[in-house]
Short mmCIF file of C-alpha atoms in Angstrom, two decimals:
data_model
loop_
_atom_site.label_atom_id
_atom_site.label_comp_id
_atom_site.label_asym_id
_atom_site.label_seq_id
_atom_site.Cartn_x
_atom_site.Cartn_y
_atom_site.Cartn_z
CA UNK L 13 -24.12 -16.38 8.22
CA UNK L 14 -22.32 -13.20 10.08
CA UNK L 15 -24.09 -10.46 10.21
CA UNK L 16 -22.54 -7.65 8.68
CA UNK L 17 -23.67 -5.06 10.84
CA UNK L 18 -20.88 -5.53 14.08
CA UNK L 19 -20.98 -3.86 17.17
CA UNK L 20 -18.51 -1.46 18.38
CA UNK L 21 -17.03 -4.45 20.46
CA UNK L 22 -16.71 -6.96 17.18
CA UNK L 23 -15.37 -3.76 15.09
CA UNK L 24 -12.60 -3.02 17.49
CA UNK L 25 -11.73 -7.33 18.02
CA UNK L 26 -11.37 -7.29 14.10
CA UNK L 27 -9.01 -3.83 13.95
CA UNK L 28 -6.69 -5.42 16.67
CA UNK L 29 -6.95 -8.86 14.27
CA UNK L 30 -5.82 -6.70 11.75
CA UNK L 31 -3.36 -4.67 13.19
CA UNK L 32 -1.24 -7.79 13.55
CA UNK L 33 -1.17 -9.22 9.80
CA UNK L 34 2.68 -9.17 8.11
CA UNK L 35 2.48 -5.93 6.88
CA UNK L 36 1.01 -2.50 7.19
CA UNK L 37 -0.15 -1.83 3.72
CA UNK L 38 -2.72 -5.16 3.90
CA UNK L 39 -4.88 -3.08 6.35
CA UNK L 40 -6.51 -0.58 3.84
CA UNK L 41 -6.84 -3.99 1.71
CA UNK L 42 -8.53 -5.48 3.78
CA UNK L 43 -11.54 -3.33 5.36
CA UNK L 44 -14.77 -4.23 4.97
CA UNK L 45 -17.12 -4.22 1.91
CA UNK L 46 -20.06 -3.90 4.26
CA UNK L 47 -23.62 -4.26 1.72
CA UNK L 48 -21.32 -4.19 -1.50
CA UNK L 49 -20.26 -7.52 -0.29
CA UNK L 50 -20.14 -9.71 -3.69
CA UNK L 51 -17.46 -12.06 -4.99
CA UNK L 52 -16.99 -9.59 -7.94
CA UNK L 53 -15.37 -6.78 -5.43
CA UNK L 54 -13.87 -9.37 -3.21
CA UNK L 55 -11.71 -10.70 -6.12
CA UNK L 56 -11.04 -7.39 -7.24
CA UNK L 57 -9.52 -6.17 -4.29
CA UNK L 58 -7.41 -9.25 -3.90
CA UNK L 59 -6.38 -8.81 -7.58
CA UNK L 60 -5.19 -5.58 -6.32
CA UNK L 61 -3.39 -6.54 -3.73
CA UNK L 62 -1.33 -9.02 -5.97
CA UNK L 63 -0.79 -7.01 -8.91
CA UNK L 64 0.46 -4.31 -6.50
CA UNK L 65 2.61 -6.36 -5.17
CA UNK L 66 1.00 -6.11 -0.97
CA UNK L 67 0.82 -9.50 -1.34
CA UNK L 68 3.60 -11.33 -2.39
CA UNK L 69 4.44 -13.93 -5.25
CA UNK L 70 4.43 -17.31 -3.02
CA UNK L 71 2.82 -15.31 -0.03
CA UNK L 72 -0.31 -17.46 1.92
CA UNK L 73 -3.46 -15.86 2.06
CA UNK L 74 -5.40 -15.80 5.24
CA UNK L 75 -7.74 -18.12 5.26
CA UNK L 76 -11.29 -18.35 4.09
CA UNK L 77 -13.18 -17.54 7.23
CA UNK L 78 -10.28 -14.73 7.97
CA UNK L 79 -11.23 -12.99 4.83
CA UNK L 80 -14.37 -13.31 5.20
CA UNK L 81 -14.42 -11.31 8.85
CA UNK L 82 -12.43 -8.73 7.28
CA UNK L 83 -14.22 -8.27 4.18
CA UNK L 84 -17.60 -8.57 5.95
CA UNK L 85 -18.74 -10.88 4.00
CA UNK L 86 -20.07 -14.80 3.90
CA UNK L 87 -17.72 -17.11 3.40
CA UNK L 88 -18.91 -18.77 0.44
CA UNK L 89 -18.85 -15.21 -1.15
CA UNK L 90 -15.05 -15.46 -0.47
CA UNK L 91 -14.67 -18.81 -1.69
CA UNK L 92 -16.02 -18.19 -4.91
CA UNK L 93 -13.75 -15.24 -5.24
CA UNK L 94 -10.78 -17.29 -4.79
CA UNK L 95 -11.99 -19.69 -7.30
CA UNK L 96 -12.20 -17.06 -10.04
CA UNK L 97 -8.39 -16.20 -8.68
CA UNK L 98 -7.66 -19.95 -9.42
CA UNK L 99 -8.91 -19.87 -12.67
CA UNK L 100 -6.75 -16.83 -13.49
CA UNK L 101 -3.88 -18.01 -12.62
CA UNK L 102 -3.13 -16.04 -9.87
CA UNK L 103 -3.18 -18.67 -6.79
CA UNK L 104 -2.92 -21.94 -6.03
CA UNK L 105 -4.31 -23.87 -3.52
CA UNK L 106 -2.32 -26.82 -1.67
CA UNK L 107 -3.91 -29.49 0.25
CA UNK L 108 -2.48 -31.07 4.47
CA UNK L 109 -1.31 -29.53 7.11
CA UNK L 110 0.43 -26.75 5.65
CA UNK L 111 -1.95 -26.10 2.91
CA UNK L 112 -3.99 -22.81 1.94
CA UNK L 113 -4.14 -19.98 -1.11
CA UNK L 114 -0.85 -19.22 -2.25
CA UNK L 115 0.02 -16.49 -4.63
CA UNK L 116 1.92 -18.30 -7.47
CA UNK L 117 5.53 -17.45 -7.81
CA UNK L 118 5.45 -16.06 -10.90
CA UNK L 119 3.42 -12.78 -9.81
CA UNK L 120 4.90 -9.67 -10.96
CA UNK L 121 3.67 -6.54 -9.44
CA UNK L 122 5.71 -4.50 -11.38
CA UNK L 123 4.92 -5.69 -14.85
CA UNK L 124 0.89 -4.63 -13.73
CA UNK L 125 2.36 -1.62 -13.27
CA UNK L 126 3.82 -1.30 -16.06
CA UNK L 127 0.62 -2.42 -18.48
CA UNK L 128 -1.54 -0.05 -16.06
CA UNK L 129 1.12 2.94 -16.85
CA UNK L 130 0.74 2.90 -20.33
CA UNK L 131 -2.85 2.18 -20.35
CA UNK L 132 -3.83 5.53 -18.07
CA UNK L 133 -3.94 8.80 -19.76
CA UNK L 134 -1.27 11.38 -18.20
CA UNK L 135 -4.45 13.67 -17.53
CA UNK L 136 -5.54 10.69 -15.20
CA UNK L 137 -2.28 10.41 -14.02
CA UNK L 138 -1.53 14.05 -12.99
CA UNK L 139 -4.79 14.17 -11.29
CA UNK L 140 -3.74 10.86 -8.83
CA UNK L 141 -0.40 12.90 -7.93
CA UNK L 142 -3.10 15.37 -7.41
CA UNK L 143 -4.84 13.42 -4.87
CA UNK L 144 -1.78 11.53 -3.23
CA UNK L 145 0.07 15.17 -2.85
CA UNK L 146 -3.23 16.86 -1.48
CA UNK L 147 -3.86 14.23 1.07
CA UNK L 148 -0.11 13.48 1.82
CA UNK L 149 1.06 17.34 2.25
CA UNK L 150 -1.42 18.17 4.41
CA UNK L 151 -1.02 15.04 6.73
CA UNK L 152 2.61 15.84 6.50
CA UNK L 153 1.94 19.31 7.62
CA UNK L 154 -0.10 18.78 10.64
CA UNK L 155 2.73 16.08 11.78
CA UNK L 156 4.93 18.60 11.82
CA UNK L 157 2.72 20.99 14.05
CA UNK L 158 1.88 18.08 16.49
CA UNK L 159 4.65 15.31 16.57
CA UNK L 160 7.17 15.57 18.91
CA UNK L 161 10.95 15.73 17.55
CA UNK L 162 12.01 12.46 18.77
CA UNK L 163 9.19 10.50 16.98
CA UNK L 164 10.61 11.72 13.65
CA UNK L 165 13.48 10.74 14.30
CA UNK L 166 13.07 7.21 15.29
CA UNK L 167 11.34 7.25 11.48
CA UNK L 168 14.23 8.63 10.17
CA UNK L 169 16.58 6.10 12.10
CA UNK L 170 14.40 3.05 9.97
CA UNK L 171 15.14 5.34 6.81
CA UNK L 172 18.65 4.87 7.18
CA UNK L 173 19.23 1.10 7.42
CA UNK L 174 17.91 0.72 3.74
CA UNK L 175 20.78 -0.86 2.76
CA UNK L 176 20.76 -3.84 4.62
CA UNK L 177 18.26 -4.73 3.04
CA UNK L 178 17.68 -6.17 -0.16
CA UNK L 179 15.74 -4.24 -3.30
CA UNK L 180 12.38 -5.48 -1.91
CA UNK L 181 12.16 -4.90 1.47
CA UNK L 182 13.65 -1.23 0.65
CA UNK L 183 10.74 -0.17 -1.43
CA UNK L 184 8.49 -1.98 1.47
CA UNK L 185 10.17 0.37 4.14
CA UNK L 186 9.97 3.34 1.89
CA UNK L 187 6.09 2.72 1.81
CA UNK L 188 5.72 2.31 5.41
CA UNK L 189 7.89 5.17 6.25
CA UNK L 190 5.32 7.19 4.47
CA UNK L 191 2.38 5.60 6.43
CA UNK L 192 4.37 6.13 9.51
CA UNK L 193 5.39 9.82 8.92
CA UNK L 194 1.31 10.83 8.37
CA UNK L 195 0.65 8.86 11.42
CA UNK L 196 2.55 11.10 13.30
CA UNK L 197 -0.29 13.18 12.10
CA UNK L 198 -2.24 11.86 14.97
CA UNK L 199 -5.40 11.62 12.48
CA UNK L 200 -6.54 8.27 12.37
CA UNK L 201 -9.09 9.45 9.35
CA UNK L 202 -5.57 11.01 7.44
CA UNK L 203 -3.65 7.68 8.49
CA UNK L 204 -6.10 5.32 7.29
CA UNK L 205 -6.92 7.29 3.74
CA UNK L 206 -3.15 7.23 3.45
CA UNK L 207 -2.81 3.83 3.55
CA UNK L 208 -5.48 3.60 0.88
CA UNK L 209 -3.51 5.85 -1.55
CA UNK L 210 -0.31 4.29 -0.95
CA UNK L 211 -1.75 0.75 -1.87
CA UNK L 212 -2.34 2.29 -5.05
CA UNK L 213 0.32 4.67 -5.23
CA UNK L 214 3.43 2.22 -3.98
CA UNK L 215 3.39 0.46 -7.76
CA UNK L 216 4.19 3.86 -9.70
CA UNK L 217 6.92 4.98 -6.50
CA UNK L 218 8.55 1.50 -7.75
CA UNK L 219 8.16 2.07 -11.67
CA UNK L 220 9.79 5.80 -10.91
CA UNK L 221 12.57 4.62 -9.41
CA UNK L 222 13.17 1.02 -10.67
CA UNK L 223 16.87 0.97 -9.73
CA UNK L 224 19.62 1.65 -6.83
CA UNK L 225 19.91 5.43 -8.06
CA UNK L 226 16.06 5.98 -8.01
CA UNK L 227 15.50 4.27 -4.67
CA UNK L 228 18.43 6.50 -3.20
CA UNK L 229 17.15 9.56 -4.65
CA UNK L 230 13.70 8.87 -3.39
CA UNK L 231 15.07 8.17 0.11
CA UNK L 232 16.47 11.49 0.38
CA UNK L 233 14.04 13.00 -0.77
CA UNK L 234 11.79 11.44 2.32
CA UNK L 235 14.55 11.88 4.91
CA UNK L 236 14.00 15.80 3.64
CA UNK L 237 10.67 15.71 4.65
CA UNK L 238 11.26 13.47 7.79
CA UNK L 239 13.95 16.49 9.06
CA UNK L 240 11.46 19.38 8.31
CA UNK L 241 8.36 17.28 10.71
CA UNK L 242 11.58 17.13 13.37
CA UNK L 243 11.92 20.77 12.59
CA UNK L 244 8.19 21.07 12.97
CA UNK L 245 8.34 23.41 9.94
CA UNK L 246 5.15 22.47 8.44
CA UNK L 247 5.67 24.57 5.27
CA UNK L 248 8.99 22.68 4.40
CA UNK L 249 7.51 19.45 5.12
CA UNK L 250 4.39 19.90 2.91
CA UNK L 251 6.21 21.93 0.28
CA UNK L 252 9.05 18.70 -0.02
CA UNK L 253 6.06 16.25 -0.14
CA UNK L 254 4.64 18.29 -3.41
CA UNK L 255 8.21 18.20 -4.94
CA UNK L 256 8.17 14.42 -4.24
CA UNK L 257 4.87 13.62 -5.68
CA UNK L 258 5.53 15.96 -8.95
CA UNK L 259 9.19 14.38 -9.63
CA UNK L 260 7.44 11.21 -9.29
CA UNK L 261 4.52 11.81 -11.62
CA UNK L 262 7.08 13.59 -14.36
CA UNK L 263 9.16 10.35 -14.19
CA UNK L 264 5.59 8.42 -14.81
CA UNK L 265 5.35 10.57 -18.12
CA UNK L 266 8.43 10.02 -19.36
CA UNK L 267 8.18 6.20 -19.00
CA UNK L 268 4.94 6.57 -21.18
CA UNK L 269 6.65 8.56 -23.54
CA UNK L 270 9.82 6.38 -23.87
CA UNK L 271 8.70 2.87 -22.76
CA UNK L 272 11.41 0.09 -22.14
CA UNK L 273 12.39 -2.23 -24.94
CA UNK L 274 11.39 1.22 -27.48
CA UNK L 275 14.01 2.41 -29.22
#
């Protein structure tokens, strides 16, 4: 069995492992459960990532002992997570060459959302916008006071060829434009806890703006932000990353007071 205790060597092999999976969100998915390390909180943060839609409906897993270095765990521990995932309903596993865990097809990140939305009290939801806009604005802020101009603006450049792309991969951008903007921070602490947030943020950015109009209206809204970091005005920057958070969380509340298919 591993040991879960790694040396600064292993630690910074597994981070570079990491750095190259699909996409940027997985990483705060992914870090290690250290002592914690039981199937229970395996599952649930691969439950997480699937209901939140960081990994996709008919999207491979990485494989058993790959989890199981990132999780810092044994890899039995793994397996019997993914066999409680089985049982769910939430992957299947295919045999031969090109076999693994698959996410099934079906798996709707948006519909969790949804069921988690009107589940969660709007006191509980005001104070995550709390949370998300505390960490966010002030990240935002201090990339504004260190970045240089032309850094923005290569985030800015990714902002504007949303649409090429289809629905999908326009929320995914919008989420790693966020990422990208703190890391411009230059705080790997701020950049990491950001990427924790917006795997549980990036469900309720999609439920608040479920169409063309709210993606486009959330896209200005970051290439507002984006401008003031170029600017390095860090009071515009953090002020427009409040505004963004609180239009977001209002939209939350109306959804639970008005919830599709309600007359």
């Amino acid at each position: 069995m591993e040991s879960l205790t790694s040396s600064p060597g292993a630690r910074t092999e597994q981070d570079r492992q990491r750095s190259r999976h699909p996409h940027r969100l997985q990483g705060a998915l992914f870090q290690p459960i250290g002592d914690e390390g039981r199937a229970e909180l395996v599952e649930r943060r691969l439950v997480d990532a699937i209901h939140r839609g960081h990994l996709r409906a008919g999207e491979r897993l990485p494989s058993e002992s790959e989890l199981a270095r990132s999780f810092g765990v044994a890899p039995v521990t793994v397996r019997e997570a993914l066999l409680t995932l089985r049982g769910q309903g939430l992957i299947v596993t295919r045999r031969g060459r090109n076999g693994g865990s698959f996410v099934v097809d079906d798996a709707d990140p948006l519909a969790f959302a949804r069921t988690a939305l009107l589940r969660t009290s709007r006191l509980a939801l005001r104070d995550m916008g709390a949370h998300y806009s505390a960490i966010t604005a002030a990240a935002v802020r201090l990339a504004a006071r260190r970045a240089d101009p032309s850094e923005a603006n290569r985030v800015l450049r990714r902002l504007e060829r949303l649409e090429d792309l289809d629905v999908d991969q326009q929320r995914r951008v919008l989420d790693d434009v966020l990422v990208e903007l703190v890391s411009l921070s230059q705080s790997a602490r701020l950049t990491r806890e950001q990427m924790k947030l917006q795997a549980e943020f990036s469900p309720y950015l999609r439920l608040a703006a479920p169409d063309d109009a709210g993606l486009q209206t959330q896209s200005a809204s970051l290439a507002g932000i984006i401008a003031a970091v170029e600017q390095n005005d860090p009071d515009a920057a953090g002020s427009r990353t409040e505004q963004l958070v609180a239009d977001v969380i209002d939209a939350l509340i109306h959804l639970q007071s008005s919830p599709p298919g309600v007359p």
